[in-house]
Structures are given as structure tokens and as C-alpha cells.
Short mmCIF file of C-alpha atoms in Angstrom, two decimals:
data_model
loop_
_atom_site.label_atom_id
_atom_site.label_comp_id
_atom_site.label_asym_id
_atom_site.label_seq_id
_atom_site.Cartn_x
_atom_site.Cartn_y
_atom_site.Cartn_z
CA UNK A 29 -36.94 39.82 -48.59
CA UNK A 30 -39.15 37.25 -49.87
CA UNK A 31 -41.95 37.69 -47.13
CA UNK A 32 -41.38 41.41 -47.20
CA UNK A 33 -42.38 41.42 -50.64
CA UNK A 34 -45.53 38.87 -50.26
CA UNK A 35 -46.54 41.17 -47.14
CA UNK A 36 -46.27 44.14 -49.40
CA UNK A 37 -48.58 41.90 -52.04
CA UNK A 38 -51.04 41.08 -49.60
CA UNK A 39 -51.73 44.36 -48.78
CA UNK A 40 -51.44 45.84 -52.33
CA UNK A 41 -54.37 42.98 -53.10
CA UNK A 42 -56.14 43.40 -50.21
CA UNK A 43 -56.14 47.43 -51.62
CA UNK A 44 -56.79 46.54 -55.55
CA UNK A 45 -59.80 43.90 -54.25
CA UNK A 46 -61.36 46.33 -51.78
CA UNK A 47 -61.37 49.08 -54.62
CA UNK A 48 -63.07 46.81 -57.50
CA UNK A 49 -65.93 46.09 -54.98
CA UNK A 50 -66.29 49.97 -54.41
CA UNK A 51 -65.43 50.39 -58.03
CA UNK A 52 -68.46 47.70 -58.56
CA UNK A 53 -70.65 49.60 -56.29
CA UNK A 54 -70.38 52.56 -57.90
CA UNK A 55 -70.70 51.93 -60.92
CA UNK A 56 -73.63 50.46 -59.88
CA UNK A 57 -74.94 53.42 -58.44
CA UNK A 58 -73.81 55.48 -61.43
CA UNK A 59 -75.73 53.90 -63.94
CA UNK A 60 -78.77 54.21 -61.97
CA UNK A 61 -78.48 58.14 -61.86
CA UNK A 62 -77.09 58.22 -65.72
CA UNK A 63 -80.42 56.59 -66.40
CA UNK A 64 -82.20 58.81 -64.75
CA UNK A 65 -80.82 62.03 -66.19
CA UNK A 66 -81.52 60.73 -69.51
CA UNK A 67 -84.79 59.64 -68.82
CA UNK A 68 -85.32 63.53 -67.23
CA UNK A 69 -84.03 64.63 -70.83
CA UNK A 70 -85.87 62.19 -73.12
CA UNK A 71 -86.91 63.53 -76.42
CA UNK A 72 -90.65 61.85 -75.13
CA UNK A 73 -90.91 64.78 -73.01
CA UNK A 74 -89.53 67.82 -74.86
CA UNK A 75 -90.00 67.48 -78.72
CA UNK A 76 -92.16 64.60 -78.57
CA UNK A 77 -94.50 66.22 -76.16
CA UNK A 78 -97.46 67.98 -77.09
CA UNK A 79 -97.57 69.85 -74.02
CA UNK A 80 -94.01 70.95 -74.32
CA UNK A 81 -95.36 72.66 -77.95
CA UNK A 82 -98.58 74.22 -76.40
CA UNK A 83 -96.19 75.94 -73.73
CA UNK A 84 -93.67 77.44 -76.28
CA UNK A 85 -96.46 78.65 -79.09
CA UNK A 86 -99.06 79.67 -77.22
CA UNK A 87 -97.45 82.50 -75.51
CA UNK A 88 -96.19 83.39 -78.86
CA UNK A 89 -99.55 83.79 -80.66
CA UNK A 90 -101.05 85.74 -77.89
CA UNK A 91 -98.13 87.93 -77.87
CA UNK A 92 -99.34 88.49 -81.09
CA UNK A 93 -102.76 89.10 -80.66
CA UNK A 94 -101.94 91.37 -78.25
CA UNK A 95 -100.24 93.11 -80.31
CA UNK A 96 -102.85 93.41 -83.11
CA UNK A 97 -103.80 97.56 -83.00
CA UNK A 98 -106.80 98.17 -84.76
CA UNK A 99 -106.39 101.63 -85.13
CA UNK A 100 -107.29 103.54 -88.36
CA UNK A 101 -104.34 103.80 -90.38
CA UNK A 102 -104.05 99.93 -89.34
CA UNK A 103 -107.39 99.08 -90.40
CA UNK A 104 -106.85 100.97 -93.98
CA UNK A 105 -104.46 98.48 -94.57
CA UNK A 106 -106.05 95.23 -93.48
CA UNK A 107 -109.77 96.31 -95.00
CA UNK A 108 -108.90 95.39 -97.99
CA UNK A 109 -107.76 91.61 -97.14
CA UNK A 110 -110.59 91.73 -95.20
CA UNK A 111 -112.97 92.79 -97.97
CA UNK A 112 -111.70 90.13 -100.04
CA UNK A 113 -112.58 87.52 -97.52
CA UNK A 114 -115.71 88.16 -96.89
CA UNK A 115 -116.69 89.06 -100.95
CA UNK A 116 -115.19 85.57 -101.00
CA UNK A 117 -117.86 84.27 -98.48
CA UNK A 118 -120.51 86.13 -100.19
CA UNK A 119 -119.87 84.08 -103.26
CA UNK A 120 -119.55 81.02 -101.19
CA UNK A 121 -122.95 81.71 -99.74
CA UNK A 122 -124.03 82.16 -102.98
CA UNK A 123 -123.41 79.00 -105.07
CA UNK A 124 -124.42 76.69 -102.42
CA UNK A 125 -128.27 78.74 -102.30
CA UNK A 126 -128.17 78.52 -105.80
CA UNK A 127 -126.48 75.87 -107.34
CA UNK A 128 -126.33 75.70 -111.45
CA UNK A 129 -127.78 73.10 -113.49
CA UNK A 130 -126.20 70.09 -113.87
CA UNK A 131 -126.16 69.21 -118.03
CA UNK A 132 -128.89 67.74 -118.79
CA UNK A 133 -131.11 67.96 -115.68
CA UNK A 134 -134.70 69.23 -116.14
CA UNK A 135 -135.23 73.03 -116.40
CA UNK A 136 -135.82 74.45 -112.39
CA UNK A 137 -139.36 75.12 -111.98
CA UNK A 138 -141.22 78.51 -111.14
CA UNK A 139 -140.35 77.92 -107.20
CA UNK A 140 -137.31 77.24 -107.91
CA UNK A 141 -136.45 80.26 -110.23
CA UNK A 142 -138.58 82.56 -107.69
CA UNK A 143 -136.37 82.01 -105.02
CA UNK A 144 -133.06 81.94 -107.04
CA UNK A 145 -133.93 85.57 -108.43
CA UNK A 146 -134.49 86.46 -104.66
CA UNK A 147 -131.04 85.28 -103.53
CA UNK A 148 -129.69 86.73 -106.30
CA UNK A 149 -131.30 90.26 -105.24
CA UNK A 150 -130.45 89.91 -101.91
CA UNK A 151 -126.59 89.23 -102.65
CA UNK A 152 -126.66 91.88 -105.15
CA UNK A 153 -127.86 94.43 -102.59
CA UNK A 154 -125.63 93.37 -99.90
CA UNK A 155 -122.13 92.98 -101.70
CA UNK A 156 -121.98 97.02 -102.27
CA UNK A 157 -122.16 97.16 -98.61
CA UNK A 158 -119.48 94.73 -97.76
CA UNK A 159 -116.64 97.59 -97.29
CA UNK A 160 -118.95 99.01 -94.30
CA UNK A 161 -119.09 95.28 -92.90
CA UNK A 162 -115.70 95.28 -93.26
CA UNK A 163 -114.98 98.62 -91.12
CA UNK A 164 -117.63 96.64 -88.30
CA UNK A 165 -115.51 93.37 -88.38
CA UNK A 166 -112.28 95.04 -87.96
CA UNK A 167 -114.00 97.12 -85.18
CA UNK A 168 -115.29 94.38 -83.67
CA UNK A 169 -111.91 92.60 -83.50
CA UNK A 170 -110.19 95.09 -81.80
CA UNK A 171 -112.28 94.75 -78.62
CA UNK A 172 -110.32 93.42 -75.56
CA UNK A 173 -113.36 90.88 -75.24
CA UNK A 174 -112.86 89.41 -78.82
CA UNK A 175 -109.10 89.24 -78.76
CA UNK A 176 -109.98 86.86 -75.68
CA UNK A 177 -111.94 84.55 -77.74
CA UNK A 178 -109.47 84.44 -80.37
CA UNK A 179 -106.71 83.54 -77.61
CA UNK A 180 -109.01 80.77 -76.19
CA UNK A 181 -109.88 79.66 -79.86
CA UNK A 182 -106.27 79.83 -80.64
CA UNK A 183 -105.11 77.75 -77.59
CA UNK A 184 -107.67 75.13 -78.36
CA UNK A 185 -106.48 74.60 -81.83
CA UNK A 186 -102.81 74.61 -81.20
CA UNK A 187 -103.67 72.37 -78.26
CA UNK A 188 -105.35 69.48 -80.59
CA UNK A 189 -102.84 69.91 -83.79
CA UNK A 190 -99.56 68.85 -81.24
CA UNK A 191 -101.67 66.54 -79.99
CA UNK A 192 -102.46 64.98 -82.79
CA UNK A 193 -99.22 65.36 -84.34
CA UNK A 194 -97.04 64.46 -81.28
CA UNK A 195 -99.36 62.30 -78.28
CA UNK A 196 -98.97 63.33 -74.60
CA UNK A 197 -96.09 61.71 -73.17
CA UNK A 198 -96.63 59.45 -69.70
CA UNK A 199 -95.37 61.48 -67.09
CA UNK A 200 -95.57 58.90 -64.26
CA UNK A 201 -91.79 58.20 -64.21
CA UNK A 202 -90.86 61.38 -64.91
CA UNK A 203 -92.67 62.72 -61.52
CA UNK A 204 -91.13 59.97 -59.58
CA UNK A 205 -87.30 60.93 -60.27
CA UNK A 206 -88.51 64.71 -59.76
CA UNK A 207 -90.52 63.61 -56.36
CA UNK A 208 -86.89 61.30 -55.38
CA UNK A 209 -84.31 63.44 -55.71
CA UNK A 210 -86.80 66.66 -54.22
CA UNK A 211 -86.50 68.57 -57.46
CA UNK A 212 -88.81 71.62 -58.36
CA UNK A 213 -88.40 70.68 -62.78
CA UNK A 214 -86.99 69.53 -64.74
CA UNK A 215 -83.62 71.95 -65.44
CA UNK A 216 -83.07 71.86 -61.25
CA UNK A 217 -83.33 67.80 -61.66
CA UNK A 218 -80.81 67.80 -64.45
CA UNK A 219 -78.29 69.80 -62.30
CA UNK A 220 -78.79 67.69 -59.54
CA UNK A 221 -78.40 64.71 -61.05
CA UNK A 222 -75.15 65.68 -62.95
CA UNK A 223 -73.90 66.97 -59.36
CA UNK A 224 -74.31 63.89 -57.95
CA UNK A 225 -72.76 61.86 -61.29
CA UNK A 226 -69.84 64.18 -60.97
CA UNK A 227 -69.36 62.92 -57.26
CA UNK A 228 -69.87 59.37 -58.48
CA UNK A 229 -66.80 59.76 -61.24
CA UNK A 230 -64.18 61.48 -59.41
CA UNK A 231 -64.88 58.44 -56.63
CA UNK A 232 -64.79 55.73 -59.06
CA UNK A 233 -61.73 57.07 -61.22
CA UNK A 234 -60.08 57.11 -58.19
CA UNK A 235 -60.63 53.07 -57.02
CA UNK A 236 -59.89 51.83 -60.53
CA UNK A 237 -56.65 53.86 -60.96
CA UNK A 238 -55.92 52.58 -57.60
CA UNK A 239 -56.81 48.38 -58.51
CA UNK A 240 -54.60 49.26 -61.87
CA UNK A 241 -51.52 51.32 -59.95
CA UNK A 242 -51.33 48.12 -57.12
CA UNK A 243 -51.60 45.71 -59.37
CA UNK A 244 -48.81 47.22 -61.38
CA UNK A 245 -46.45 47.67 -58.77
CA UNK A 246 -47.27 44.00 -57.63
CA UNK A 247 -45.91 42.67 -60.66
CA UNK A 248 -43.18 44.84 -60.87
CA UNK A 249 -42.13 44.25 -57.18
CA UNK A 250 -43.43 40.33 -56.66
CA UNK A 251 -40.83 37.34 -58.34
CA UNK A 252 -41.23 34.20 -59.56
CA UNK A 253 -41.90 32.35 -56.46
CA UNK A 254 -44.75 29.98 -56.34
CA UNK A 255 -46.38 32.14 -53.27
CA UNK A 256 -45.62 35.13 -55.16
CA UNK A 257 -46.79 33.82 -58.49
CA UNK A 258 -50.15 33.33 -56.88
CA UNK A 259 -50.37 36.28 -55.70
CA UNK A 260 -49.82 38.02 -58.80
CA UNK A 261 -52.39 35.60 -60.09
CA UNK A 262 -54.83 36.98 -57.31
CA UNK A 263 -54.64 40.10 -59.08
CA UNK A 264 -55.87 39.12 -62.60
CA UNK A 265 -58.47 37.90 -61.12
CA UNK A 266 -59.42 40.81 -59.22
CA UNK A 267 -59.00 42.70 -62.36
CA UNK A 268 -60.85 39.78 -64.55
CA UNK A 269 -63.68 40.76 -61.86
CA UNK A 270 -63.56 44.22 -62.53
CA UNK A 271 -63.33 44.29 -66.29
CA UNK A 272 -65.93 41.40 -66.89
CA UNK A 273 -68.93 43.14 -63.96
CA UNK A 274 -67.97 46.36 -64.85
CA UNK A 275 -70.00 48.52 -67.56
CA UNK A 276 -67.10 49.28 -70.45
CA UNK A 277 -69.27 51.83 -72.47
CA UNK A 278 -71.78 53.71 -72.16
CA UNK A 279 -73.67 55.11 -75.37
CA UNK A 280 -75.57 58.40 -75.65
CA UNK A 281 -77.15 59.74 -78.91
CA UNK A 282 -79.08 63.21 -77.76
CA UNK A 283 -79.29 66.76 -79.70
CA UNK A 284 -78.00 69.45 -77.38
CA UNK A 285 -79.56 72.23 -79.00
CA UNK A 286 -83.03 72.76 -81.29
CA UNK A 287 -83.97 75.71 -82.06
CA UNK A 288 -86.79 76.85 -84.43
CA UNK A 289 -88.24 80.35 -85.64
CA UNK A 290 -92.16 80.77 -84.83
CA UNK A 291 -93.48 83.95 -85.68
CA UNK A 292 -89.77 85.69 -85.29
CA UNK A 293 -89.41 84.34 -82.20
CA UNK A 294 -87.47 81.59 -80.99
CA UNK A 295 -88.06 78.00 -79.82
CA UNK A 296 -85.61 75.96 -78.16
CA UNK A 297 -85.66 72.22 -76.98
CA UNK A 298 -82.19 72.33 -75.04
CA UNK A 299 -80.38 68.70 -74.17
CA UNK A 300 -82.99 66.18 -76.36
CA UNK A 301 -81.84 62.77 -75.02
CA UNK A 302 -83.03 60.02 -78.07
CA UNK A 303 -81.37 56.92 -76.69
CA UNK A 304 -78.42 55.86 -73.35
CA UNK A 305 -77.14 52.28 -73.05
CA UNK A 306 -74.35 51.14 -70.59
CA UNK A 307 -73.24 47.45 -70.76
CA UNK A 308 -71.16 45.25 -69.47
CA UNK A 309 -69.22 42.08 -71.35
CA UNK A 310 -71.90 39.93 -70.19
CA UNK A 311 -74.74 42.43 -71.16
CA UNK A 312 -73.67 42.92 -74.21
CA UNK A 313 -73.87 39.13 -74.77
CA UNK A 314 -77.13 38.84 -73.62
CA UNK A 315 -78.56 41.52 -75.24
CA UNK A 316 -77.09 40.32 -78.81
CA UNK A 317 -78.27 36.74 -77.41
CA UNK A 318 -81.89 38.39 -77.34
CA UNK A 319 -81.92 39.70 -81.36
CA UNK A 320 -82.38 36.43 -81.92
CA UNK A 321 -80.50 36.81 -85.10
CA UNK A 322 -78.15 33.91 -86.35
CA UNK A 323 -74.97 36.10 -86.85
CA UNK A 324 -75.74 38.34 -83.96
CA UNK A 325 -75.69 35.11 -81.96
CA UNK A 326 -72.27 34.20 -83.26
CA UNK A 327 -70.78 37.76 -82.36
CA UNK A 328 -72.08 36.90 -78.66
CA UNK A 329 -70.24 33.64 -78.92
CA UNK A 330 -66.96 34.78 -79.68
CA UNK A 331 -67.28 37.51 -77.27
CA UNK A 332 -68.05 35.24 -74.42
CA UNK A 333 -65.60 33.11 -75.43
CA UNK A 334 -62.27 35.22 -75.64
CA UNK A 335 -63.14 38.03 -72.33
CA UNK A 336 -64.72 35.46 -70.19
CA UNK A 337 -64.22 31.67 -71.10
CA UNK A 338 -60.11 31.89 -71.94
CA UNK A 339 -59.10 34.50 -69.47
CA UNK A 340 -61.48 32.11 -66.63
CA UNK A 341 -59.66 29.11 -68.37
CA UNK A 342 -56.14 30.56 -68.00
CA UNK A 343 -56.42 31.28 -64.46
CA UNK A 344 -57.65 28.00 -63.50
CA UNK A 345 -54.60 26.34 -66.21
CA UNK A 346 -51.89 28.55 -63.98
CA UNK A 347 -53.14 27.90 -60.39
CA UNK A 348 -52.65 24.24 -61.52
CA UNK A 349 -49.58 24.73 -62.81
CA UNK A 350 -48.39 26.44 -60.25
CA UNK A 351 -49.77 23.32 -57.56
CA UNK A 352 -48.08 20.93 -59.92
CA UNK A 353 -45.38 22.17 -62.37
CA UNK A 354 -45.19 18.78 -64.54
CA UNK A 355 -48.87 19.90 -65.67
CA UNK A 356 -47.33 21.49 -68.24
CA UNK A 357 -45.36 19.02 -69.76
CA UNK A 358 -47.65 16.27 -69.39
CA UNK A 359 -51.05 18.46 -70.48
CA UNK A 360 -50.69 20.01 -73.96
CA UNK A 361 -53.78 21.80 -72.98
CA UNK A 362 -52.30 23.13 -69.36
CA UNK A 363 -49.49 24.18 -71.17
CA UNK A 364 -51.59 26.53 -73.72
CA UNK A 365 -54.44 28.00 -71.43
CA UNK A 366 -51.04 28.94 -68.38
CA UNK A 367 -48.27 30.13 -70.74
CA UNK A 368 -49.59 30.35 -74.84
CA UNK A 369 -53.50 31.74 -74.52
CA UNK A 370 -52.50 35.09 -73.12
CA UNK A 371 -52.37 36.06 -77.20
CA UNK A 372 -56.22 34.95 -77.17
CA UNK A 373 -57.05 37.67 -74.90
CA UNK A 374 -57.53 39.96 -77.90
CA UNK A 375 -56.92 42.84 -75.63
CA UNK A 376 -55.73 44.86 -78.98
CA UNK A 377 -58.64 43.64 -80.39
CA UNK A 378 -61.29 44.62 -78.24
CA UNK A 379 -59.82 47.80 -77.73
CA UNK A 380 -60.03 49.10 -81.46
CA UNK A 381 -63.62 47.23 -81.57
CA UNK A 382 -65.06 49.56 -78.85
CA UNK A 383 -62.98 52.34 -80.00
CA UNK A 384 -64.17 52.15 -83.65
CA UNK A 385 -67.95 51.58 -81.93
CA UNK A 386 -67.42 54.94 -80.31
CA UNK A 387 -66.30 56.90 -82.97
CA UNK A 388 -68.77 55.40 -85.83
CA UNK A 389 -71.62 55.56 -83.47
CA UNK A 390 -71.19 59.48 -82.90
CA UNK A 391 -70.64 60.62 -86.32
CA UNK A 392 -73.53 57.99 -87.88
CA UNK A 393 -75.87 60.11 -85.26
CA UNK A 394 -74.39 63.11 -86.89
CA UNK A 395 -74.77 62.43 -90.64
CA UNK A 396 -78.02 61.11 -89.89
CA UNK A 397 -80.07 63.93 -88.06
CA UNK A 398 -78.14 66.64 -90.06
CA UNK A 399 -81.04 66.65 -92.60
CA UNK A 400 -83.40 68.12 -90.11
CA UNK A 401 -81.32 71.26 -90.11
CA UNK A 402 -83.52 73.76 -92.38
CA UNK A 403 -84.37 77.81 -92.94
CA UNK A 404 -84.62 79.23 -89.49
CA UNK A 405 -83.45 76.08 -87.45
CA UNK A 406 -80.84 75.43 -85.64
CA UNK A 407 -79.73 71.55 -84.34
CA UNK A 408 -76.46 70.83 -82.45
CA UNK A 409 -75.38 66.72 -81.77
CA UNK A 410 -72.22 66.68 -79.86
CA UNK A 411 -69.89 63.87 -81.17
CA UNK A 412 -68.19 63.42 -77.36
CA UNK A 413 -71.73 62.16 -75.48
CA UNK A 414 -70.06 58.04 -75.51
CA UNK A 415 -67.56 57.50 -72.63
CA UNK A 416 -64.91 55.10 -72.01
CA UNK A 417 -66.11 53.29 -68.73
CA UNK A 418 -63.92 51.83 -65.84
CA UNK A 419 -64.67 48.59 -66.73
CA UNK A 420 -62.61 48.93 -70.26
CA UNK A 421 -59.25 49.68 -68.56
CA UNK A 422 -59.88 47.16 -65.64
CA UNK A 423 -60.35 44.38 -68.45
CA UNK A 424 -57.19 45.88 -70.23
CA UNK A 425 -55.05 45.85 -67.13
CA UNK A 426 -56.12 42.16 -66.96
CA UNK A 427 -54.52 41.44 -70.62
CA UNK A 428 -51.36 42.76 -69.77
CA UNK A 429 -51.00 41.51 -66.75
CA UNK A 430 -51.93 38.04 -67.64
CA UNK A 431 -49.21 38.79 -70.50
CA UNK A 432 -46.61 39.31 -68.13
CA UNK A 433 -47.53 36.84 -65.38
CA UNK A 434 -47.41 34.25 -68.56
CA UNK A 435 -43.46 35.01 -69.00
CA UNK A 436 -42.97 34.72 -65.54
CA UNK A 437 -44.41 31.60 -65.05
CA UNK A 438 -42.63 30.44 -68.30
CA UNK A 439 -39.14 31.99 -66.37
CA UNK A 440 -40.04 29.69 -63.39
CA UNK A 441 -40.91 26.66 -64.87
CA UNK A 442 -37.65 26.76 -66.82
CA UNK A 443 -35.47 27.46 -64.11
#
């Protein structure tokens, strides 16, 4: 019964080790395409992109120009605005041909006054007339040719205010993920890519439920023999592997929806991706190894030390003990890394850290980009855009199965 079991282990391991390296893999592959669909949704290239504003408003103005009929009951009711303007530029016209004294400048001389009272004439005589210009100018802009010139002057000016307020966004990478995956845009791009991720999860869900289901019916079904205790120990390392390579979280802070009112029509900026991270234990220390900041570096420190240094320490402590038994009562130090430091694993721990990292991530994007909501805007942030990754429950299977590998050992060295 004893090598029935160990030939059951073997190939159990042999399954749980063949699925973390496709579990690995795809992951792997995974993050590569996540990237990608983010970067295909950045906020650089929809909000952020002047172009992106030219397309939506430009349309909408010369929907209204088009619109603009000149006819005569419509022109009774614009004259007068249009009066108004141009009495306005009259006046303008007026006061910079004749400017008033400044206190306590010289009287003008007789030039001077000649050609002020002929301004003033010539104003005089044309301001009773400025009704009729206003009939031509309203004429004038109801001709298909000067509606034209107001679209291209209209285009040009909402061209250079985005860009000044917004920049054009490099496009270089953009194209490239467009040109790989043969994609027409941007929307067909997105649907690929979220095809393809959707193939990439259902594959990887199943080779990490598979590592977690053989290594639990390992230790279930394995005993406390020395060949069968290092089997079992096999399989924390495989999941050790898993958990420590592995991405555990990915992070994604993006606004689904924007929509704004121009002109009583809508503008939309659908799926507005502002930021995607996915790390692994040993990412995550280098990248809070990077800040360069003194407590940041401690964080690291710790981290490194209780998922990678103890569980690597306790594996090494057990396949000694397991060589040589007396380790552990000659070796205070054998005897806590094999049987005691499974409590250091801090599975618990870990688990609420990247739980409470999830949840306070999401609603801190919430609270924070609410106060761009406003009259005649709409702005959606999903709170479920973080996901749990493989790599979590891989790292988690480890704990508990270092847990109970611990009280075995401990069952076999006492007996």
C-alpha cells in the first residue's frame, strides 16, 4: 500500500508541477495581452487626445452650421444681435481713430481736430445705415460658400484649443498592437484582445485548480513515511514556485463611461484606462526597493522575508530533517524553520493585506474622480476592475500545506 500510494504521489506531482509551468506560462502570456488592452484603452489616447476632441466636436459644430437657416423670419430675430455687434464695432473703430485727451496733454492741433471732425462725420453718417449692413451680413452668411469658411475657420480653432489644452498623444505603440493582432481600431482591438484574455483565464484557472486539487489529495492520501514525507514536501515547493513567480494582483483604475453635453449633443469617452499593474511577490519588492524611500524599503524587507526567505528556509530545515531526524533535537534552529515557522508564513496575513489593498484601492479611485461629475456629465468607475490572480491561491495553498506537512513531520518524529 505504501508504494501504491507514493506511485499515486508521483504522478499527482508530476500533474501539480507540469500545471505550475503552464500556469507560469500563461500567466506570462496573460499579462502581456492585459497590457496591451490597457494600453489600447489609455486615457492618452481618448480624453487626453486632442485628436480624439477634434473628431467628436467638429461634426457637432458643423451640424450646426448646417443647420443655421437664414431665412427672413430667422434673420428678424438675429438682426438685432447682429446690429448690436457691429454698432459695437463702429464705436470700437471709433475711439481708436480718435482717441481723447489724456489730462493734461497739450490741446490737438488744427490737423489734428480736422481729421477728428471728419471721422466723426463719417461715423455719424454711417451708423444710421448699420441695420441695412446688418440685412447684407446676415445675407451674406447664409451662402453655402460662407458657411464653408466658417466650418474650415471653425475646425482650425477647435483644432489648436485641444491642442493646446490636451497635446497629441504618440501613436507609435498604439499602431503596433493594432498592426500585431491585425485589428481595423481600436473597439475591434479591444474585443480581440479580451477574446483572447478570456481563452487565457479559463486555461489558467484550470492548471492552478488542478496544482491545488493534487496537492490536496496528496496530503490527504500520502503518510508519514520518510519517502512520502518528501513527497509531500515536493509539493510545497511546487506550490512555493507557483505562488512566489506567479503575478497575485493585478490593479486597474479606468472610468468606464464619460459622457459630456456639447451643444445638446452627446460626447462619450467609453472604457478610459488611467493606470494597470500586475506583480508578483518579488515585483512588488523590487518596485518598493526602487522608491527609494526608507520605510518603503522596510515594507520590501519584511515581505521578502516572510513569502520567500522562511517558506525557502523551511523547506530546506525539513528535507534535513527528514535525511537526519536527530537534526531536530540537536539544532534549535532545525527544529523551528521544519516544525514551529509554519506560523511565520503569515498566510492570514497576507491575505487580508491584499484583500484590504483591493478594496481601498477601488473605492479611493471612486471618492477621488467623483468630483469631476458636473451639470450635463456623466462618469462611471467600476469598483470590480482589481482581480485576485492565480498566484494568490498558489501561495495560499503553500501555507496550509506547509501547516499540515509541519504536524506530520512532528507525528513522525515522535513516533
Amino acid at each position: 500500500m505504501q508504494y501504491l500510494r507514493l506511485a499515486v504521489g508521483l504522478l499527482l506531482l508530476a500533474a501539480a508541477g507540469n500545471s505550475v509551468w503552464h500556469t507560469l506560462d500563461i500567466l506570462g502570456t496573460r499579462r502581456m495581452l492585459r497590457m496591451e488592452l490597457a494600453e489600447i484603452g489609455h486615457v492618452r489616447y481618448g480624453v487626453l487626445n486632442a485628436d480624439q476632441w477634434v473628431a467628436k466636436i467638429v461634426p457637432i459644430v458643423e451640424k450646426q452650421i448646417d443647420a443655421l437657416d437664414l431665412t427672413a423670419s430667422n434673420r428678424a430675430s438675429l438682426k438685432p444681435t447682429v446690429v448690436k455687434a457691429l454698432e459695437t464695432l463702429l464705436a470700437q473703430v471709433q475711439e481708436q481713430l480718435v482717441p481723447k485727451p489724456k489730462p493734461g496733454a497739450p490741446p490737438p492741433g488744427f490737423l489734428e481736430q480736422a481729421q477728428a471732425m471728419m471721422i466723426n462725420n463719417m461715423m455719424g453718417g454711417l451708423k444710421p445705415h448699420v441695420p441695412e449692413y446688418a440685412d447684407k451680413v446676415l445675407q451674406e452668411l447664409g451662402k453655402p460658400e460662407n458657411k464653408q469658411a466658417i466650418k474650415d475657420y471653425m475646425r482650425g480653432a477647435v483644432a489648436d484649443g485641444a491642442k493646446a489644452t490636451f497635446g497629441s498623444a504618440d501613436m507609435r505603440w498604439y499602431s503596433a498592437i493594432l498592426k500585431q493582432h491585425s485589428c481595423a481600431d481600436g473597439v475591434a482591438c479591444q474585443t480581440e484582445l479580451a477574446r483572447l484574455i478570456g481563452e487565457q483565464d479559463s486555461e489558467v484557472n484550470f492548471h492552478y485548480m488542478l496544482v491545488l486539487a493534487a496537492s490536496a489529495l496528496a496530503l490527504l492520501l500520502l503518510r508519514t513515511s520518510r519517502l512520502e514525507l518528501g513527497v509531500q514536501l515536493l509539493f510545497c515547493v511546487a506550490l512555493l514556485v507557483g505562488g512566489v513567480l506567479s503575478p497575485m494582483l493585478e490593479v486597474e483604475a479606468k472610468i468606464s463611461k464619460l459622457t459630456l453635453t456639447f451643444f445638446s449633443q452627446p460626447i462619450s469617452f467609453p472604457e478610459q484606462v488611467m493606470y494597470y499593474q500586475s506583480k508578483s511577490v518579488l515585483e512588488v519588492f523590487q518596485t518598493l526597493i526602487n522608491m527609494g524611500q526608507p520605510e518603503m524599503m522596510l515594507v520590501a524587507v519584511l515581505l521578502l522575508t516572510f513569502s520567500v526567505i522562511f517558506p525557502i528556509l523551511k523547506i530546506i530545515a525539513t528535507s534535513l530533517c527528514l535525511g537526519d531526524p536527530e537534526l531536530v533535537t540537536r539544532f534549535r534552529l532545525a527544529r523551528f524553520f521544519a516544525l514551529e515557522s509554519s506560523k511565520w508564513s503569515m498566510a492570514d496575513v497576507m491575505a487580508l493585506a491584499i484583500f484590504m489593498s483591493f478594496v481601498a484601492f477601488n473605492g479611493l479611485i471612486g471618492n477621488a474622480m467623483g468630483g469631476l461629475k458636473g451639470p450635463g456629465a456623466e462618469l462611471v468607475i467600476p469598483t470590480d476592475s482589481s482581480k485576485i490572480l492565480p498566484g494568490f491561491y498558489l501561495f495560499v495553498g503553500f501555507c496550509l500545506a506547509s501547516l499540515w506537512l509541519a504536524k506530520k513531520l512532528e507525528r513522525a518524529l515522535q513516533g
